[in-house]
Short mmCIF file of C-alpha atoms in Angstrom, two decimals:
data_model
loop_
_atom_site.label_atom_id
_atom_site.label_comp_id
_atom_site.label_asym_id
_atom_site.label_seq_id
_atom_site.Cartn_x
_atom_site.Cartn_y
_atom_site.Cartn_z
CA MET A 213 -0.75 -271.94 -131.58
CA VAL A 214 2.07 -272.62 -133.93
CA ALA A 215 1.97 -276.42 -133.00
CA LEU A 216 -1.60 -276.53 -133.46
CA PHE A 217 -1.36 -274.95 -137.07
CA ALA A 218 1.61 -277.26 -138.01
CA ALA A 219 -0.51 -280.17 -136.82
CA ALA A 220 -3.52 -279.01 -138.92
CA LEU A 221 -1.16 -278.62 -141.90
CA ALA A 222 0.20 -282.05 -141.40
CA TRP A 223 -3.24 -283.71 -141.22
CA LEU A 224 -4.30 -281.82 -144.34
CA LEU A 225 -1.23 -282.43 -146.35
CA TRP A 226 0.11 -285.91 -145.13
CA PRO A 227 -1.95 -288.29 -147.46
CA PHE A 228 -0.94 -286.62 -150.70
CA PHE A 229 2.31 -287.44 -152.69
CA THR A 230 3.84 -286.24 -155.78
CA PRO A 231 5.44 -287.99 -158.74
CA ASP A 232 9.02 -287.72 -157.20
CA MET A 233 7.72 -289.83 -154.19
CA THR A 234 6.86 -292.71 -156.39
CA ALA A 235 9.42 -292.42 -158.93
CA TYR A 236 12.63 -291.70 -156.57
CA LEU A 237 12.00 -291.60 -153.01
CA ILE A 238 9.96 -294.82 -152.29
CA PRO A 239 12.08 -296.84 -154.72
CA TRP A 240 15.32 -295.75 -152.96
CA LEU A 241 13.82 -296.71 -149.55
CA GLU A 242 12.73 -300.15 -150.85
CA THR A 243 16.29 -300.76 -152.36
CA ILE A 244 17.74 -300.16 -148.74
CA ARG A 245 15.24 -302.47 -147.31
CA GLU A 246 15.64 -305.20 -149.83
CA ARG A 247 19.50 -305.17 -150.04
CA GLY A 248 20.26 -304.15 -146.45
CA VAL A 249 22.18 -301.17 -145.27
CA THR A 250 25.57 -302.29 -146.07
CA GLU A 251 24.94 -303.90 -149.57
CA ALA A 252 22.72 -301.08 -150.66
CA PHE A 253 25.73 -298.63 -150.69
CA GLU A 254 27.99 -301.15 -152.69
CA ARG A 255 26.57 -299.79 -155.93
CA PRO A 256 24.80 -296.63 -157.27
CA PHE A 257 20.94 -296.68 -156.71
CA SER A 258 20.00 -293.02 -156.66
CA ASN A 259 20.72 -289.72 -158.25
CA TYR A 260 21.12 -288.07 -154.75
CA MET A 261 24.36 -287.85 -152.79
CA PRO A 262 24.77 -290.56 -150.29
CA SER A 263 24.39 -288.09 -147.33
CA TYR A 264 20.68 -288.08 -147.67
CA LEU A 265 20.57 -291.89 -148.28
CA TYR A 266 22.24 -292.51 -145.10
CA LEU A 267 19.44 -290.81 -143.34
CA LEU A 268 17.11 -292.81 -145.32
CA ALA A 269 18.78 -296.01 -144.32
CA LEU A 270 18.72 -294.85 -140.66
CA VAL A 271 14.87 -294.42 -140.60
CA SER A 272 14.15 -297.63 -142.87
CA PRO A 273 13.34 -299.87 -139.81
CA LEU A 274 10.36 -297.59 -139.36
CA THR A 275 8.69 -299.28 -142.35
CA ALA A 276 7.76 -301.96 -139.91
CA TRP A 277 5.13 -299.69 -138.38
CA PHE A 278 4.69 -296.93 -141.23
CA ASP A 279 4.06 -297.04 -144.94
CA PRO A 280 7.07 -295.99 -146.94
CA MET A 281 5.65 -292.55 -147.75
CA SER A 282 5.18 -291.72 -144.20
CA VAL A 283 8.65 -292.78 -143.30
CA ILE A 284 10.01 -290.41 -145.76
CA LYS A 285 7.88 -287.61 -144.63
CA LEU A 286 8.89 -288.24 -141.21
CA LEU A 287 12.62 -287.88 -142.13
CA SER A 288 11.45 -284.54 -143.96
CA VAL A 289 9.82 -283.45 -140.79
CA ALA A 290 13.03 -284.24 -138.73
CA GLY A 291 14.87 -282.06 -141.38
CA THR A 292 12.32 -279.25 -140.73
CA ILE A 293 13.25 -279.50 -137.15
CA ALA A 294 16.80 -279.39 -137.64
CA LEU A 295 16.14 -276.04 -139.61
CA ALA A 296 14.16 -274.47 -136.77
CA LEU A 297 17.08 -275.41 -134.39
CA ALA A 298 19.58 -273.77 -136.95
CA MET A 299 17.42 -270.65 -137.24
CA HIS A 300 17.47 -270.60 -133.27
CA ARG A 301 21.15 -270.60 -133.63
CA LEU A 302 21.39 -267.82 -136.18
CA LEU A 303 18.88 -265.72 -134.33
CA GLY A 304 21.04 -266.29 -131.18
CA ALA A 305 24.33 -265.10 -133.07
CA LEU A 306 22.27 -262.05 -133.93
CA GLY A 307 21.16 -261.24 -130.43
CA VAL A 308 17.35 -261.66 -131.00
CA ALA A 309 15.07 -261.85 -128.01
CA ARG A 310 12.49 -264.65 -127.92
CA ARG A 311 14.45 -266.52 -130.64
CA ALA A 312 12.78 -269.69 -129.61
CA HIS A 313 9.25 -268.29 -130.64
CA TRP A 314 10.61 -267.08 -133.98
CA ALA A 315 12.42 -270.37 -134.65
CA ALA A 316 9.36 -272.32 -134.02
CA LEU A 317 7.30 -270.21 -136.39
CA VAL A 318 9.55 -271.72 -139.32
CA VAL A 319 7.91 -275.08 -139.08
CA ALA A 320 4.57 -273.38 -140.04
CA LEU A 321 5.91 -271.21 -142.91
CA PRO A 322 4.04 -272.37 -146.02
CA SER A 323 7.24 -272.96 -148.16
CA VAL A 324 8.77 -275.02 -145.26
CA ALA A 325 5.51 -276.92 -144.46
CA PHE A 326 4.71 -277.89 -147.96
CA ASN A 327 8.39 -279.13 -148.61
CA ALA A 328 8.15 -281.44 -145.91
CA LEU A 329 4.47 -282.33 -145.33
CA LEU A 330 3.42 -282.58 -148.92
CA LEU A 331 6.47 -282.99 -151.20
CA GLY A 332 8.50 -285.10 -148.71
CA GLN A 333 11.69 -283.42 -149.80
CA CYS A 334 14.91 -282.95 -147.74
CA ASP A 335 15.56 -279.22 -148.73
CA ALA A 336 15.33 -278.31 -145.17
CA ILE A 337 18.41 -280.25 -144.29
CA TYR A 338 20.74 -278.43 -146.61
CA VAL A 339 19.19 -275.18 -145.84
CA ALA A 340 19.82 -275.89 -142.07
CA ALA A 341 23.47 -276.37 -142.80
CA CYS A 342 23.67 -273.15 -144.77
CA VAL A 343 21.73 -271.20 -142.00
CA MET A 344 24.44 -272.56 -139.49
CA ALA A 345 27.14 -271.57 -141.96
CA VAL A 346 25.65 -267.92 -142.00
CA ALA A 347 25.66 -268.04 -138.27
CA MET A 348 29.24 -268.99 -137.98
CA ALA A 349 30.03 -266.20 -140.50
CA VAL A 350 28.27 -263.72 -138.22
CA GLU A 351 30.43 -265.05 -135.24
CA ARG A 352 33.48 -265.07 -137.33
CA ARG A 353 34.28 -268.72 -136.78
CA HIS A 354 35.45 -269.31 -140.27
CA ILE A 355 36.56 -272.92 -140.19
CA ALA A 356 33.07 -273.94 -138.63
CA MET A 357 31.68 -271.71 -141.57
CA PHE A 358 33.38 -273.58 -144.18
CA ILE A 359 32.50 -277.07 -142.56
CA TRP A 360 28.73 -276.37 -142.58
CA CYS A 361 29.23 -275.14 -146.09
CA GLY A 362 30.70 -278.75 -147.04
CA VAL A 363 27.81 -280.20 -145.15
CA ALA A 364 25.29 -278.41 -146.88
CA VAL A 365 26.83 -279.30 -150.49
CA ALA A 366 26.95 -282.88 -149.36
CA PHE A 367 22.94 -282.89 -149.38
CA LYS A 368 21.97 -280.79 -152.19
CA ALA A 369 23.85 -278.88 -154.94
CA GLN A 370 21.46 -275.92 -154.24
CA ALA A 371 23.76 -274.81 -151.34
CA ILE A 372 26.15 -273.26 -154.00
CA LEU A 373 23.20 -270.73 -154.30
CA VAL A 374 24.58 -268.69 -151.31
CA ALA A 375 28.31 -269.39 -152.30
CA PRO A 376 29.03 -265.72 -153.47
CA PHE A 377 28.26 -264.61 -149.85
CA PHE A 378 30.74 -266.96 -148.27
CA LEU A 379 33.29 -266.26 -150.85
CA ALA A 380 32.78 -262.48 -150.31
CA ILE A 381 33.17 -262.96 -146.50
CA ALA A 382 36.36 -264.97 -146.90
CA ILE A 383 38.00 -262.46 -149.31
CA GLN A 384 36.94 -259.51 -147.28
CA ARG A 385 38.13 -260.92 -143.88
CA ARG A 386 41.32 -262.32 -145.58
CA VAL A 387 40.64 -265.66 -144.23
CA PRO A 388 43.63 -267.97 -144.78
CA LEU A 389 43.25 -270.28 -147.66
CA VAL A 390 44.08 -273.31 -145.61
CA GLU A 391 40.69 -272.61 -143.69
CA TRP A 392 38.98 -272.79 -147.06
CA PHE A 393 39.75 -276.61 -147.38
CA ALA A 394 37.49 -277.48 -144.36
CA ALA A 395 34.53 -277.28 -146.93
CA PRO A 396 35.94 -280.03 -149.35
CA ALA A 397 37.14 -281.97 -146.25
CA ALA A 398 33.65 -281.95 -144.82
CA LEU A 399 32.15 -283.14 -148.05
CA LEU A 400 34.66 -286.08 -148.53
CA ALA A 401 34.09 -287.05 -145.03
CA LEU A 402 30.43 -287.43 -145.68
CA MET A 403 31.13 -289.45 -148.84
CA ALA A 404 33.76 -291.76 -147.19
CA PRO A 405 31.20 -294.39 -145.85
CA ALA A 406 29.65 -294.80 -149.22
CA LEU A 407 33.13 -294.91 -150.89
CA LEU A 408 34.39 -297.56 -148.26
CA ALA A 409 31.10 -299.70 -149.09
CA GLY A 410 32.06 -299.82 -152.79
CA TRP A 411 30.30 -296.86 -154.35
CA PRO A 412 32.42 -295.90 -157.50
CA PRO A 413 34.36 -292.45 -157.02
CA ALA A 414 33.43 -291.42 -160.55
CA ASP A 415 29.85 -291.89 -159.93
CA LEU A 416 29.96 -289.72 -156.73
CA ALA A 417 31.77 -287.02 -158.55
CA THR A 418 29.36 -286.75 -161.26
CA VAL A 419 26.07 -286.97 -159.39
CA TYR A 420 25.50 -283.19 -159.40
CA PHE A 421 26.26 -282.95 -163.28
CA ARG A 422 23.76 -285.75 -163.95
CA GLN A 423 21.18 -284.07 -161.93
CA ALA A 424 21.53 -280.80 -163.92
CA GLY A 425 20.59 -282.54 -167.20
CA THR A 426 17.42 -284.32 -165.83
CA PHE A 427 14.92 -282.01 -167.29
CA GLY A 428 16.53 -281.51 -170.77
CA ASN A 429 16.70 -278.06 -172.32
CA ASP A 430 14.05 -276.13 -169.92
CA ILE A 431 15.19 -272.64 -169.04
CA ALA A 432 13.32 -273.04 -165.76
CA ARG A 433 11.01 -275.40 -163.85
CA ASN A 434 8.42 -273.34 -162.26
CA ALA A 435 11.03 -271.12 -160.64
CA PRO A 436 9.78 -267.81 -159.62
CA ASN A 437 12.45 -265.89 -161.67
CA ILE A 438 12.86 -264.09 -164.85
CA TRP A 439 13.48 -267.20 -166.97
CA SER A 440 10.02 -268.69 -166.12
CA LEU A 441 8.57 -265.32 -167.54
CA ALA A 442 10.73 -265.60 -170.74
CA GLY A 443 9.45 -269.30 -170.88
CA MET A 444 5.87 -268.14 -170.62
CA ILE A 445 6.38 -265.36 -173.39
CA ALA A 446 8.35 -267.29 -175.78
CA PRO A 447 8.42 -271.02 -174.91
CA GLU A 448 10.04 -272.04 -178.09
CA PHE A 449 12.90 -269.34 -177.93
CA ALA A 450 13.46 -269.52 -174.15
CA PRO A 451 15.74 -272.61 -174.12
CA ARG A 452 18.23 -270.82 -176.18
CA LEU A 453 18.82 -268.18 -173.37
CA PHE A 454 20.67 -270.84 -171.43
CA GLY A 455 24.10 -269.11 -172.09
CA LEU A 456 22.64 -265.70 -171.17
CA ALA A 457 21.22 -266.81 -168.06
CA LEU A 458 24.58 -268.55 -166.89
CA ALA A 459 26.41 -265.46 -167.89
CA SER A 460 24.03 -263.30 -165.95
CA ALA A 461 24.26 -265.38 -162.94
CA LEU A 462 28.07 -265.42 -162.99
CA GLY A 463 28.34 -261.62 -163.52
CA ALA A 464 25.90 -260.97 -160.77
CA ALA A 465 27.89 -263.05 -158.42
CA ALA A 466 31.05 -261.29 -159.37
CA TRP A 467 29.58 -257.90 -158.74
CA PHE A 468 28.08 -259.17 -155.43
CA ILE A 469 31.52 -260.21 -154.30
CA ALA A 470 33.08 -257.05 -155.55
CA LYS A 471 30.64 -254.79 -153.84
CA MET A 472 30.81 -256.69 -150.61
CA GLN A 473 34.61 -255.76 -150.44
CA ILE A 474 33.54 -252.10 -150.21
CA VAL A 475 30.35 -252.02 -148.19
CA ARG A 476 30.48 -252.51 -144.48
CA LEU A 477 27.18 -253.67 -142.76
CA ASP A 478 26.12 -254.70 -139.22
CA ASN A 479 25.71 -258.45 -138.60
CA VAL A 480 21.97 -258.16 -139.52
CA GLY A 481 23.03 -256.50 -142.70
CA LEU A 482 25.31 -259.41 -143.31
CA VAL A 483 22.43 -261.94 -143.01
CA GLY A 484 20.49 -259.70 -145.64
CA MET A 485 23.40 -259.84 -148.06
CA ALA A 486 23.31 -263.67 -147.46
CA ALA A 487 19.71 -263.65 -148.64
CA LEU A 488 20.66 -261.41 -151.52
CA ALA A 489 23.21 -263.88 -152.73
CA ALA A 490 20.53 -266.76 -152.73
CA LEU A 491 18.02 -264.45 -154.47
CA LEU A 492 20.43 -263.44 -157.23
CA THR A 493 21.80 -266.74 -158.11
CA ALA A 494 18.49 -268.51 -157.96
CA GLY A 495 16.88 -265.90 -159.82
CA LEU A 496 19.36 -265.63 -162.74
CA LEU A 497 20.77 -269.19 -163.18
CA PRO A 498 19.03 -271.33 -165.62
CA ARG A 499 17.06 -274.66 -164.71
CA MET A 500 16.06 -273.56 -161.39
CA HIS A 501 12.96 -275.29 -159.92
CA GLU A 502 10.07 -273.84 -157.63
CA ARG A 503 11.75 -275.11 -154.41
CA TYR A 504 15.11 -273.45 -154.95
CA PHE A 505 14.23 -270.25 -153.27
CA LEU A 506 13.65 -272.00 -149.83
CA LEU A 507 17.18 -270.88 -148.66
CA ALA A 508 16.40 -267.37 -149.50
CA ASP A 509 12.93 -267.62 -147.72
CA MET A 510 14.60 -268.58 -144.48
CA LEU A 511 17.66 -266.02 -144.59
CA ILE A 512 15.36 -263.21 -145.33
CA PHE A 513 13.13 -264.43 -142.58
CA ALA A 514 16.07 -264.39 -140.12
CA PHE A 515 16.90 -260.71 -141.39
CA ALA A 516 13.36 -259.58 -140.85
CA VAL A 517 13.11 -260.90 -137.31
CA ALA A 518 16.51 -259.62 -136.38
CA ARG A 519 15.92 -256.21 -137.87
CA GLY A 520 12.40 -255.94 -136.56
CA THR A 521 11.11 -253.23 -138.79
CA ARG A 522 7.95 -253.38 -140.92
CA PRO A 523 9.76 -252.84 -144.30
CA ALA A 524 12.04 -255.79 -143.20
CA PHE A 525 8.86 -257.99 -142.42
CA ALA A 526 7.29 -256.62 -145.70
CA LEU A 527 10.15 -257.98 -147.71
CA ALA A 528 10.29 -261.10 -146.05
CA GLY A 529 6.56 -261.59 -146.76
CA LEU A 530 7.24 -260.75 -150.47
CA VAL A 531 9.79 -263.47 -150.82
CA GLN A 532 7.55 -265.93 -148.93
CA ILE A 533 4.71 -265.17 -151.20
CA GLY A 534 6.84 -265.56 -154.26
CA SER A 535 8.31 -268.92 -153.23
CA PHE A 536 4.66 -270.35 -152.16
CA ALA A 537 3.12 -269.00 -155.37
CA ALA A 538 5.75 -270.96 -157.49
CA ILE A 539 5.12 -274.08 -155.49
CA SER A 540 1.26 -273.42 -156.06
CA GLY A 541 1.99 -273.26 -159.58
CA TYR A 542 3.97 -276.63 -159.65
CA LEU A 543 1.04 -278.34 -157.85
CA GLY A 544 -1.47 -277.57 -160.46
CA LEU A 545 -2.43 -273.82 -160.30
CA GLY A 546 -0.36 -273.29 -163.27
CA ALA A 547 1.66 -270.51 -164.99
CA PRO A 548 -0.19 -267.49 -163.57
CA MET A 549 1.01 -268.39 -160.07
CA VAL A 550 4.41 -268.99 -161.22
CA ALA A 551 4.38 -265.58 -162.90
CA ILE A 552 3.12 -263.97 -159.75
CA GLY A 553 5.80 -265.56 -157.71
CA ALA A 554 8.49 -264.38 -160.22
CA LEU A 555 7.44 -260.65 -160.07
CA CYS A 556 7.27 -260.94 -156.31
CA MET A 557 10.90 -262.45 -156.28
CA ILE A 558 12.21 -259.87 -158.82
CA ALA A 559 10.93 -256.87 -156.70
CA ALA A 560 12.21 -258.45 -153.58
CA THR A 561 15.73 -259.00 -155.08
CA TRP A 562 15.73 -255.23 -156.33
CA ILE A 563 15.07 -253.96 -152.88
CA ALA A 564 17.45 -256.32 -151.09
CA ALA A 565 20.21 -255.25 -153.53
CA ARG A 566 19.72 -251.51 -152.80
CA PRO A 567 22.84 -251.47 -150.33
CA LEU A 568 25.10 -252.64 -152.81
CA ALA A 569 23.77 -250.38 -155.69
CA VAL A 570 24.82 -247.12 -153.57
CA PRO A 571 27.22 -245.32 -155.96
CA ASN A 572 30.85 -245.09 -154.94
CA ALA A 573 32.03 -241.71 -153.60
CA ASN A 574 35.21 -239.99 -152.60
CA ASP A 575 36.63 -241.88 -149.67
CA ASN A 576 37.54 -238.62 -147.96
CA PRO A 577 34.49 -236.56 -148.63
CA PRO A 578 34.83 -232.80 -147.73
CA ASN A 579 32.69 -231.26 -145.13
CA GLY A 580 32.09 -234.29 -143.01
CA THR A 581 29.63 -235.70 -145.57
CA LYS A 582 29.19 -239.53 -145.46
CA SER A 583 31.15 -241.69 -147.51
CA ALA A 584 29.82 -244.34 -149.86
CA THR A 585 30.23 -247.22 -147.34
CA SER A 586 28.50 -245.36 -144.62
CA ARG A 587 25.74 -244.25 -146.74
CA ALA A 588 25.17 -247.90 -147.70
CA ALA A 589 25.12 -248.98 -144.20
CA ALA A 590 22.75 -246.16 -143.23
CA ARG A 591 20.43 -246.89 -146.33
CA PHE A 592 20.05 -250.46 -145.97
CA PRO A 593 16.46 -251.19 -146.64
CA LEU A 594 14.53 -251.78 -143.91
#
């Protein structure tokens, strides 16, 4: 049934393309074809990190049989399959029964399907790496966790949206500092082929900084968060809130990391906290896009499946609606859909944050009453 639904979505969405496809993705593929794989990486030709471009080079021979747009979307579909496999791995770490069924369902989720089949984006690849990193955190395999973090950042800067979770885990568990270096080592390893081909190191080091300035002073780009609402209410004033947005995000991340040192949760709860980290950062950072909540979508989905309760699935549905509403707004349905998405995401973030918002209490409560830590674990929504 899932396969039939995914096939129907592919048939419906495949012919469409977005401005990013014609302005960026297809020209990059054509550059690789014209210069050849080796010469293409001698000098910069993209505002993406080379990791994605390696994969684009790998599929470039397919242009002998398919049009460039189809080749790019096929790569995006491959990334979606990788995401489903990563979800299968995470659900396995959580001991979920029928995890193959739930992992297969990922490809039919609206935010995932539209990302690959319509937009032709590669977000599923970095999200898959982040999901693998969370699975390694659940299994307490910290070097592997950091390696997957480095792989994720090598594909998209949005991987840092879940960084507060991994920092909190590393601090809470007193992971040796030397193991933290597995993340930059993995990142550098993926940059090495481009560097050896001649790509300037200075350009690689500043790719993400240049991306951050692509859309000028917009406080948000169809992101389902509070800053999109601010932009709708006061479009002239909202860009001045950049500093407040950045400070709010950093403050929320610091609060999250500090609270994670106190609260103790089961493995499913940890995945819920990873989702919360992504919701907080994407919800408060400035210049977020509609696609930047995909990571939160996947982590809250894994949490809901593993928890298996109606409230958990309702929370996952709220996040999925919020994400898809924002994508719909970007595709032409306008600000009202983005506003609906923002309200859904804000509500979901509030619900997911409840375990960390439990007031602290005496560590040695009298009369056998529960401590703040145990109450937080017991009161995890859902």
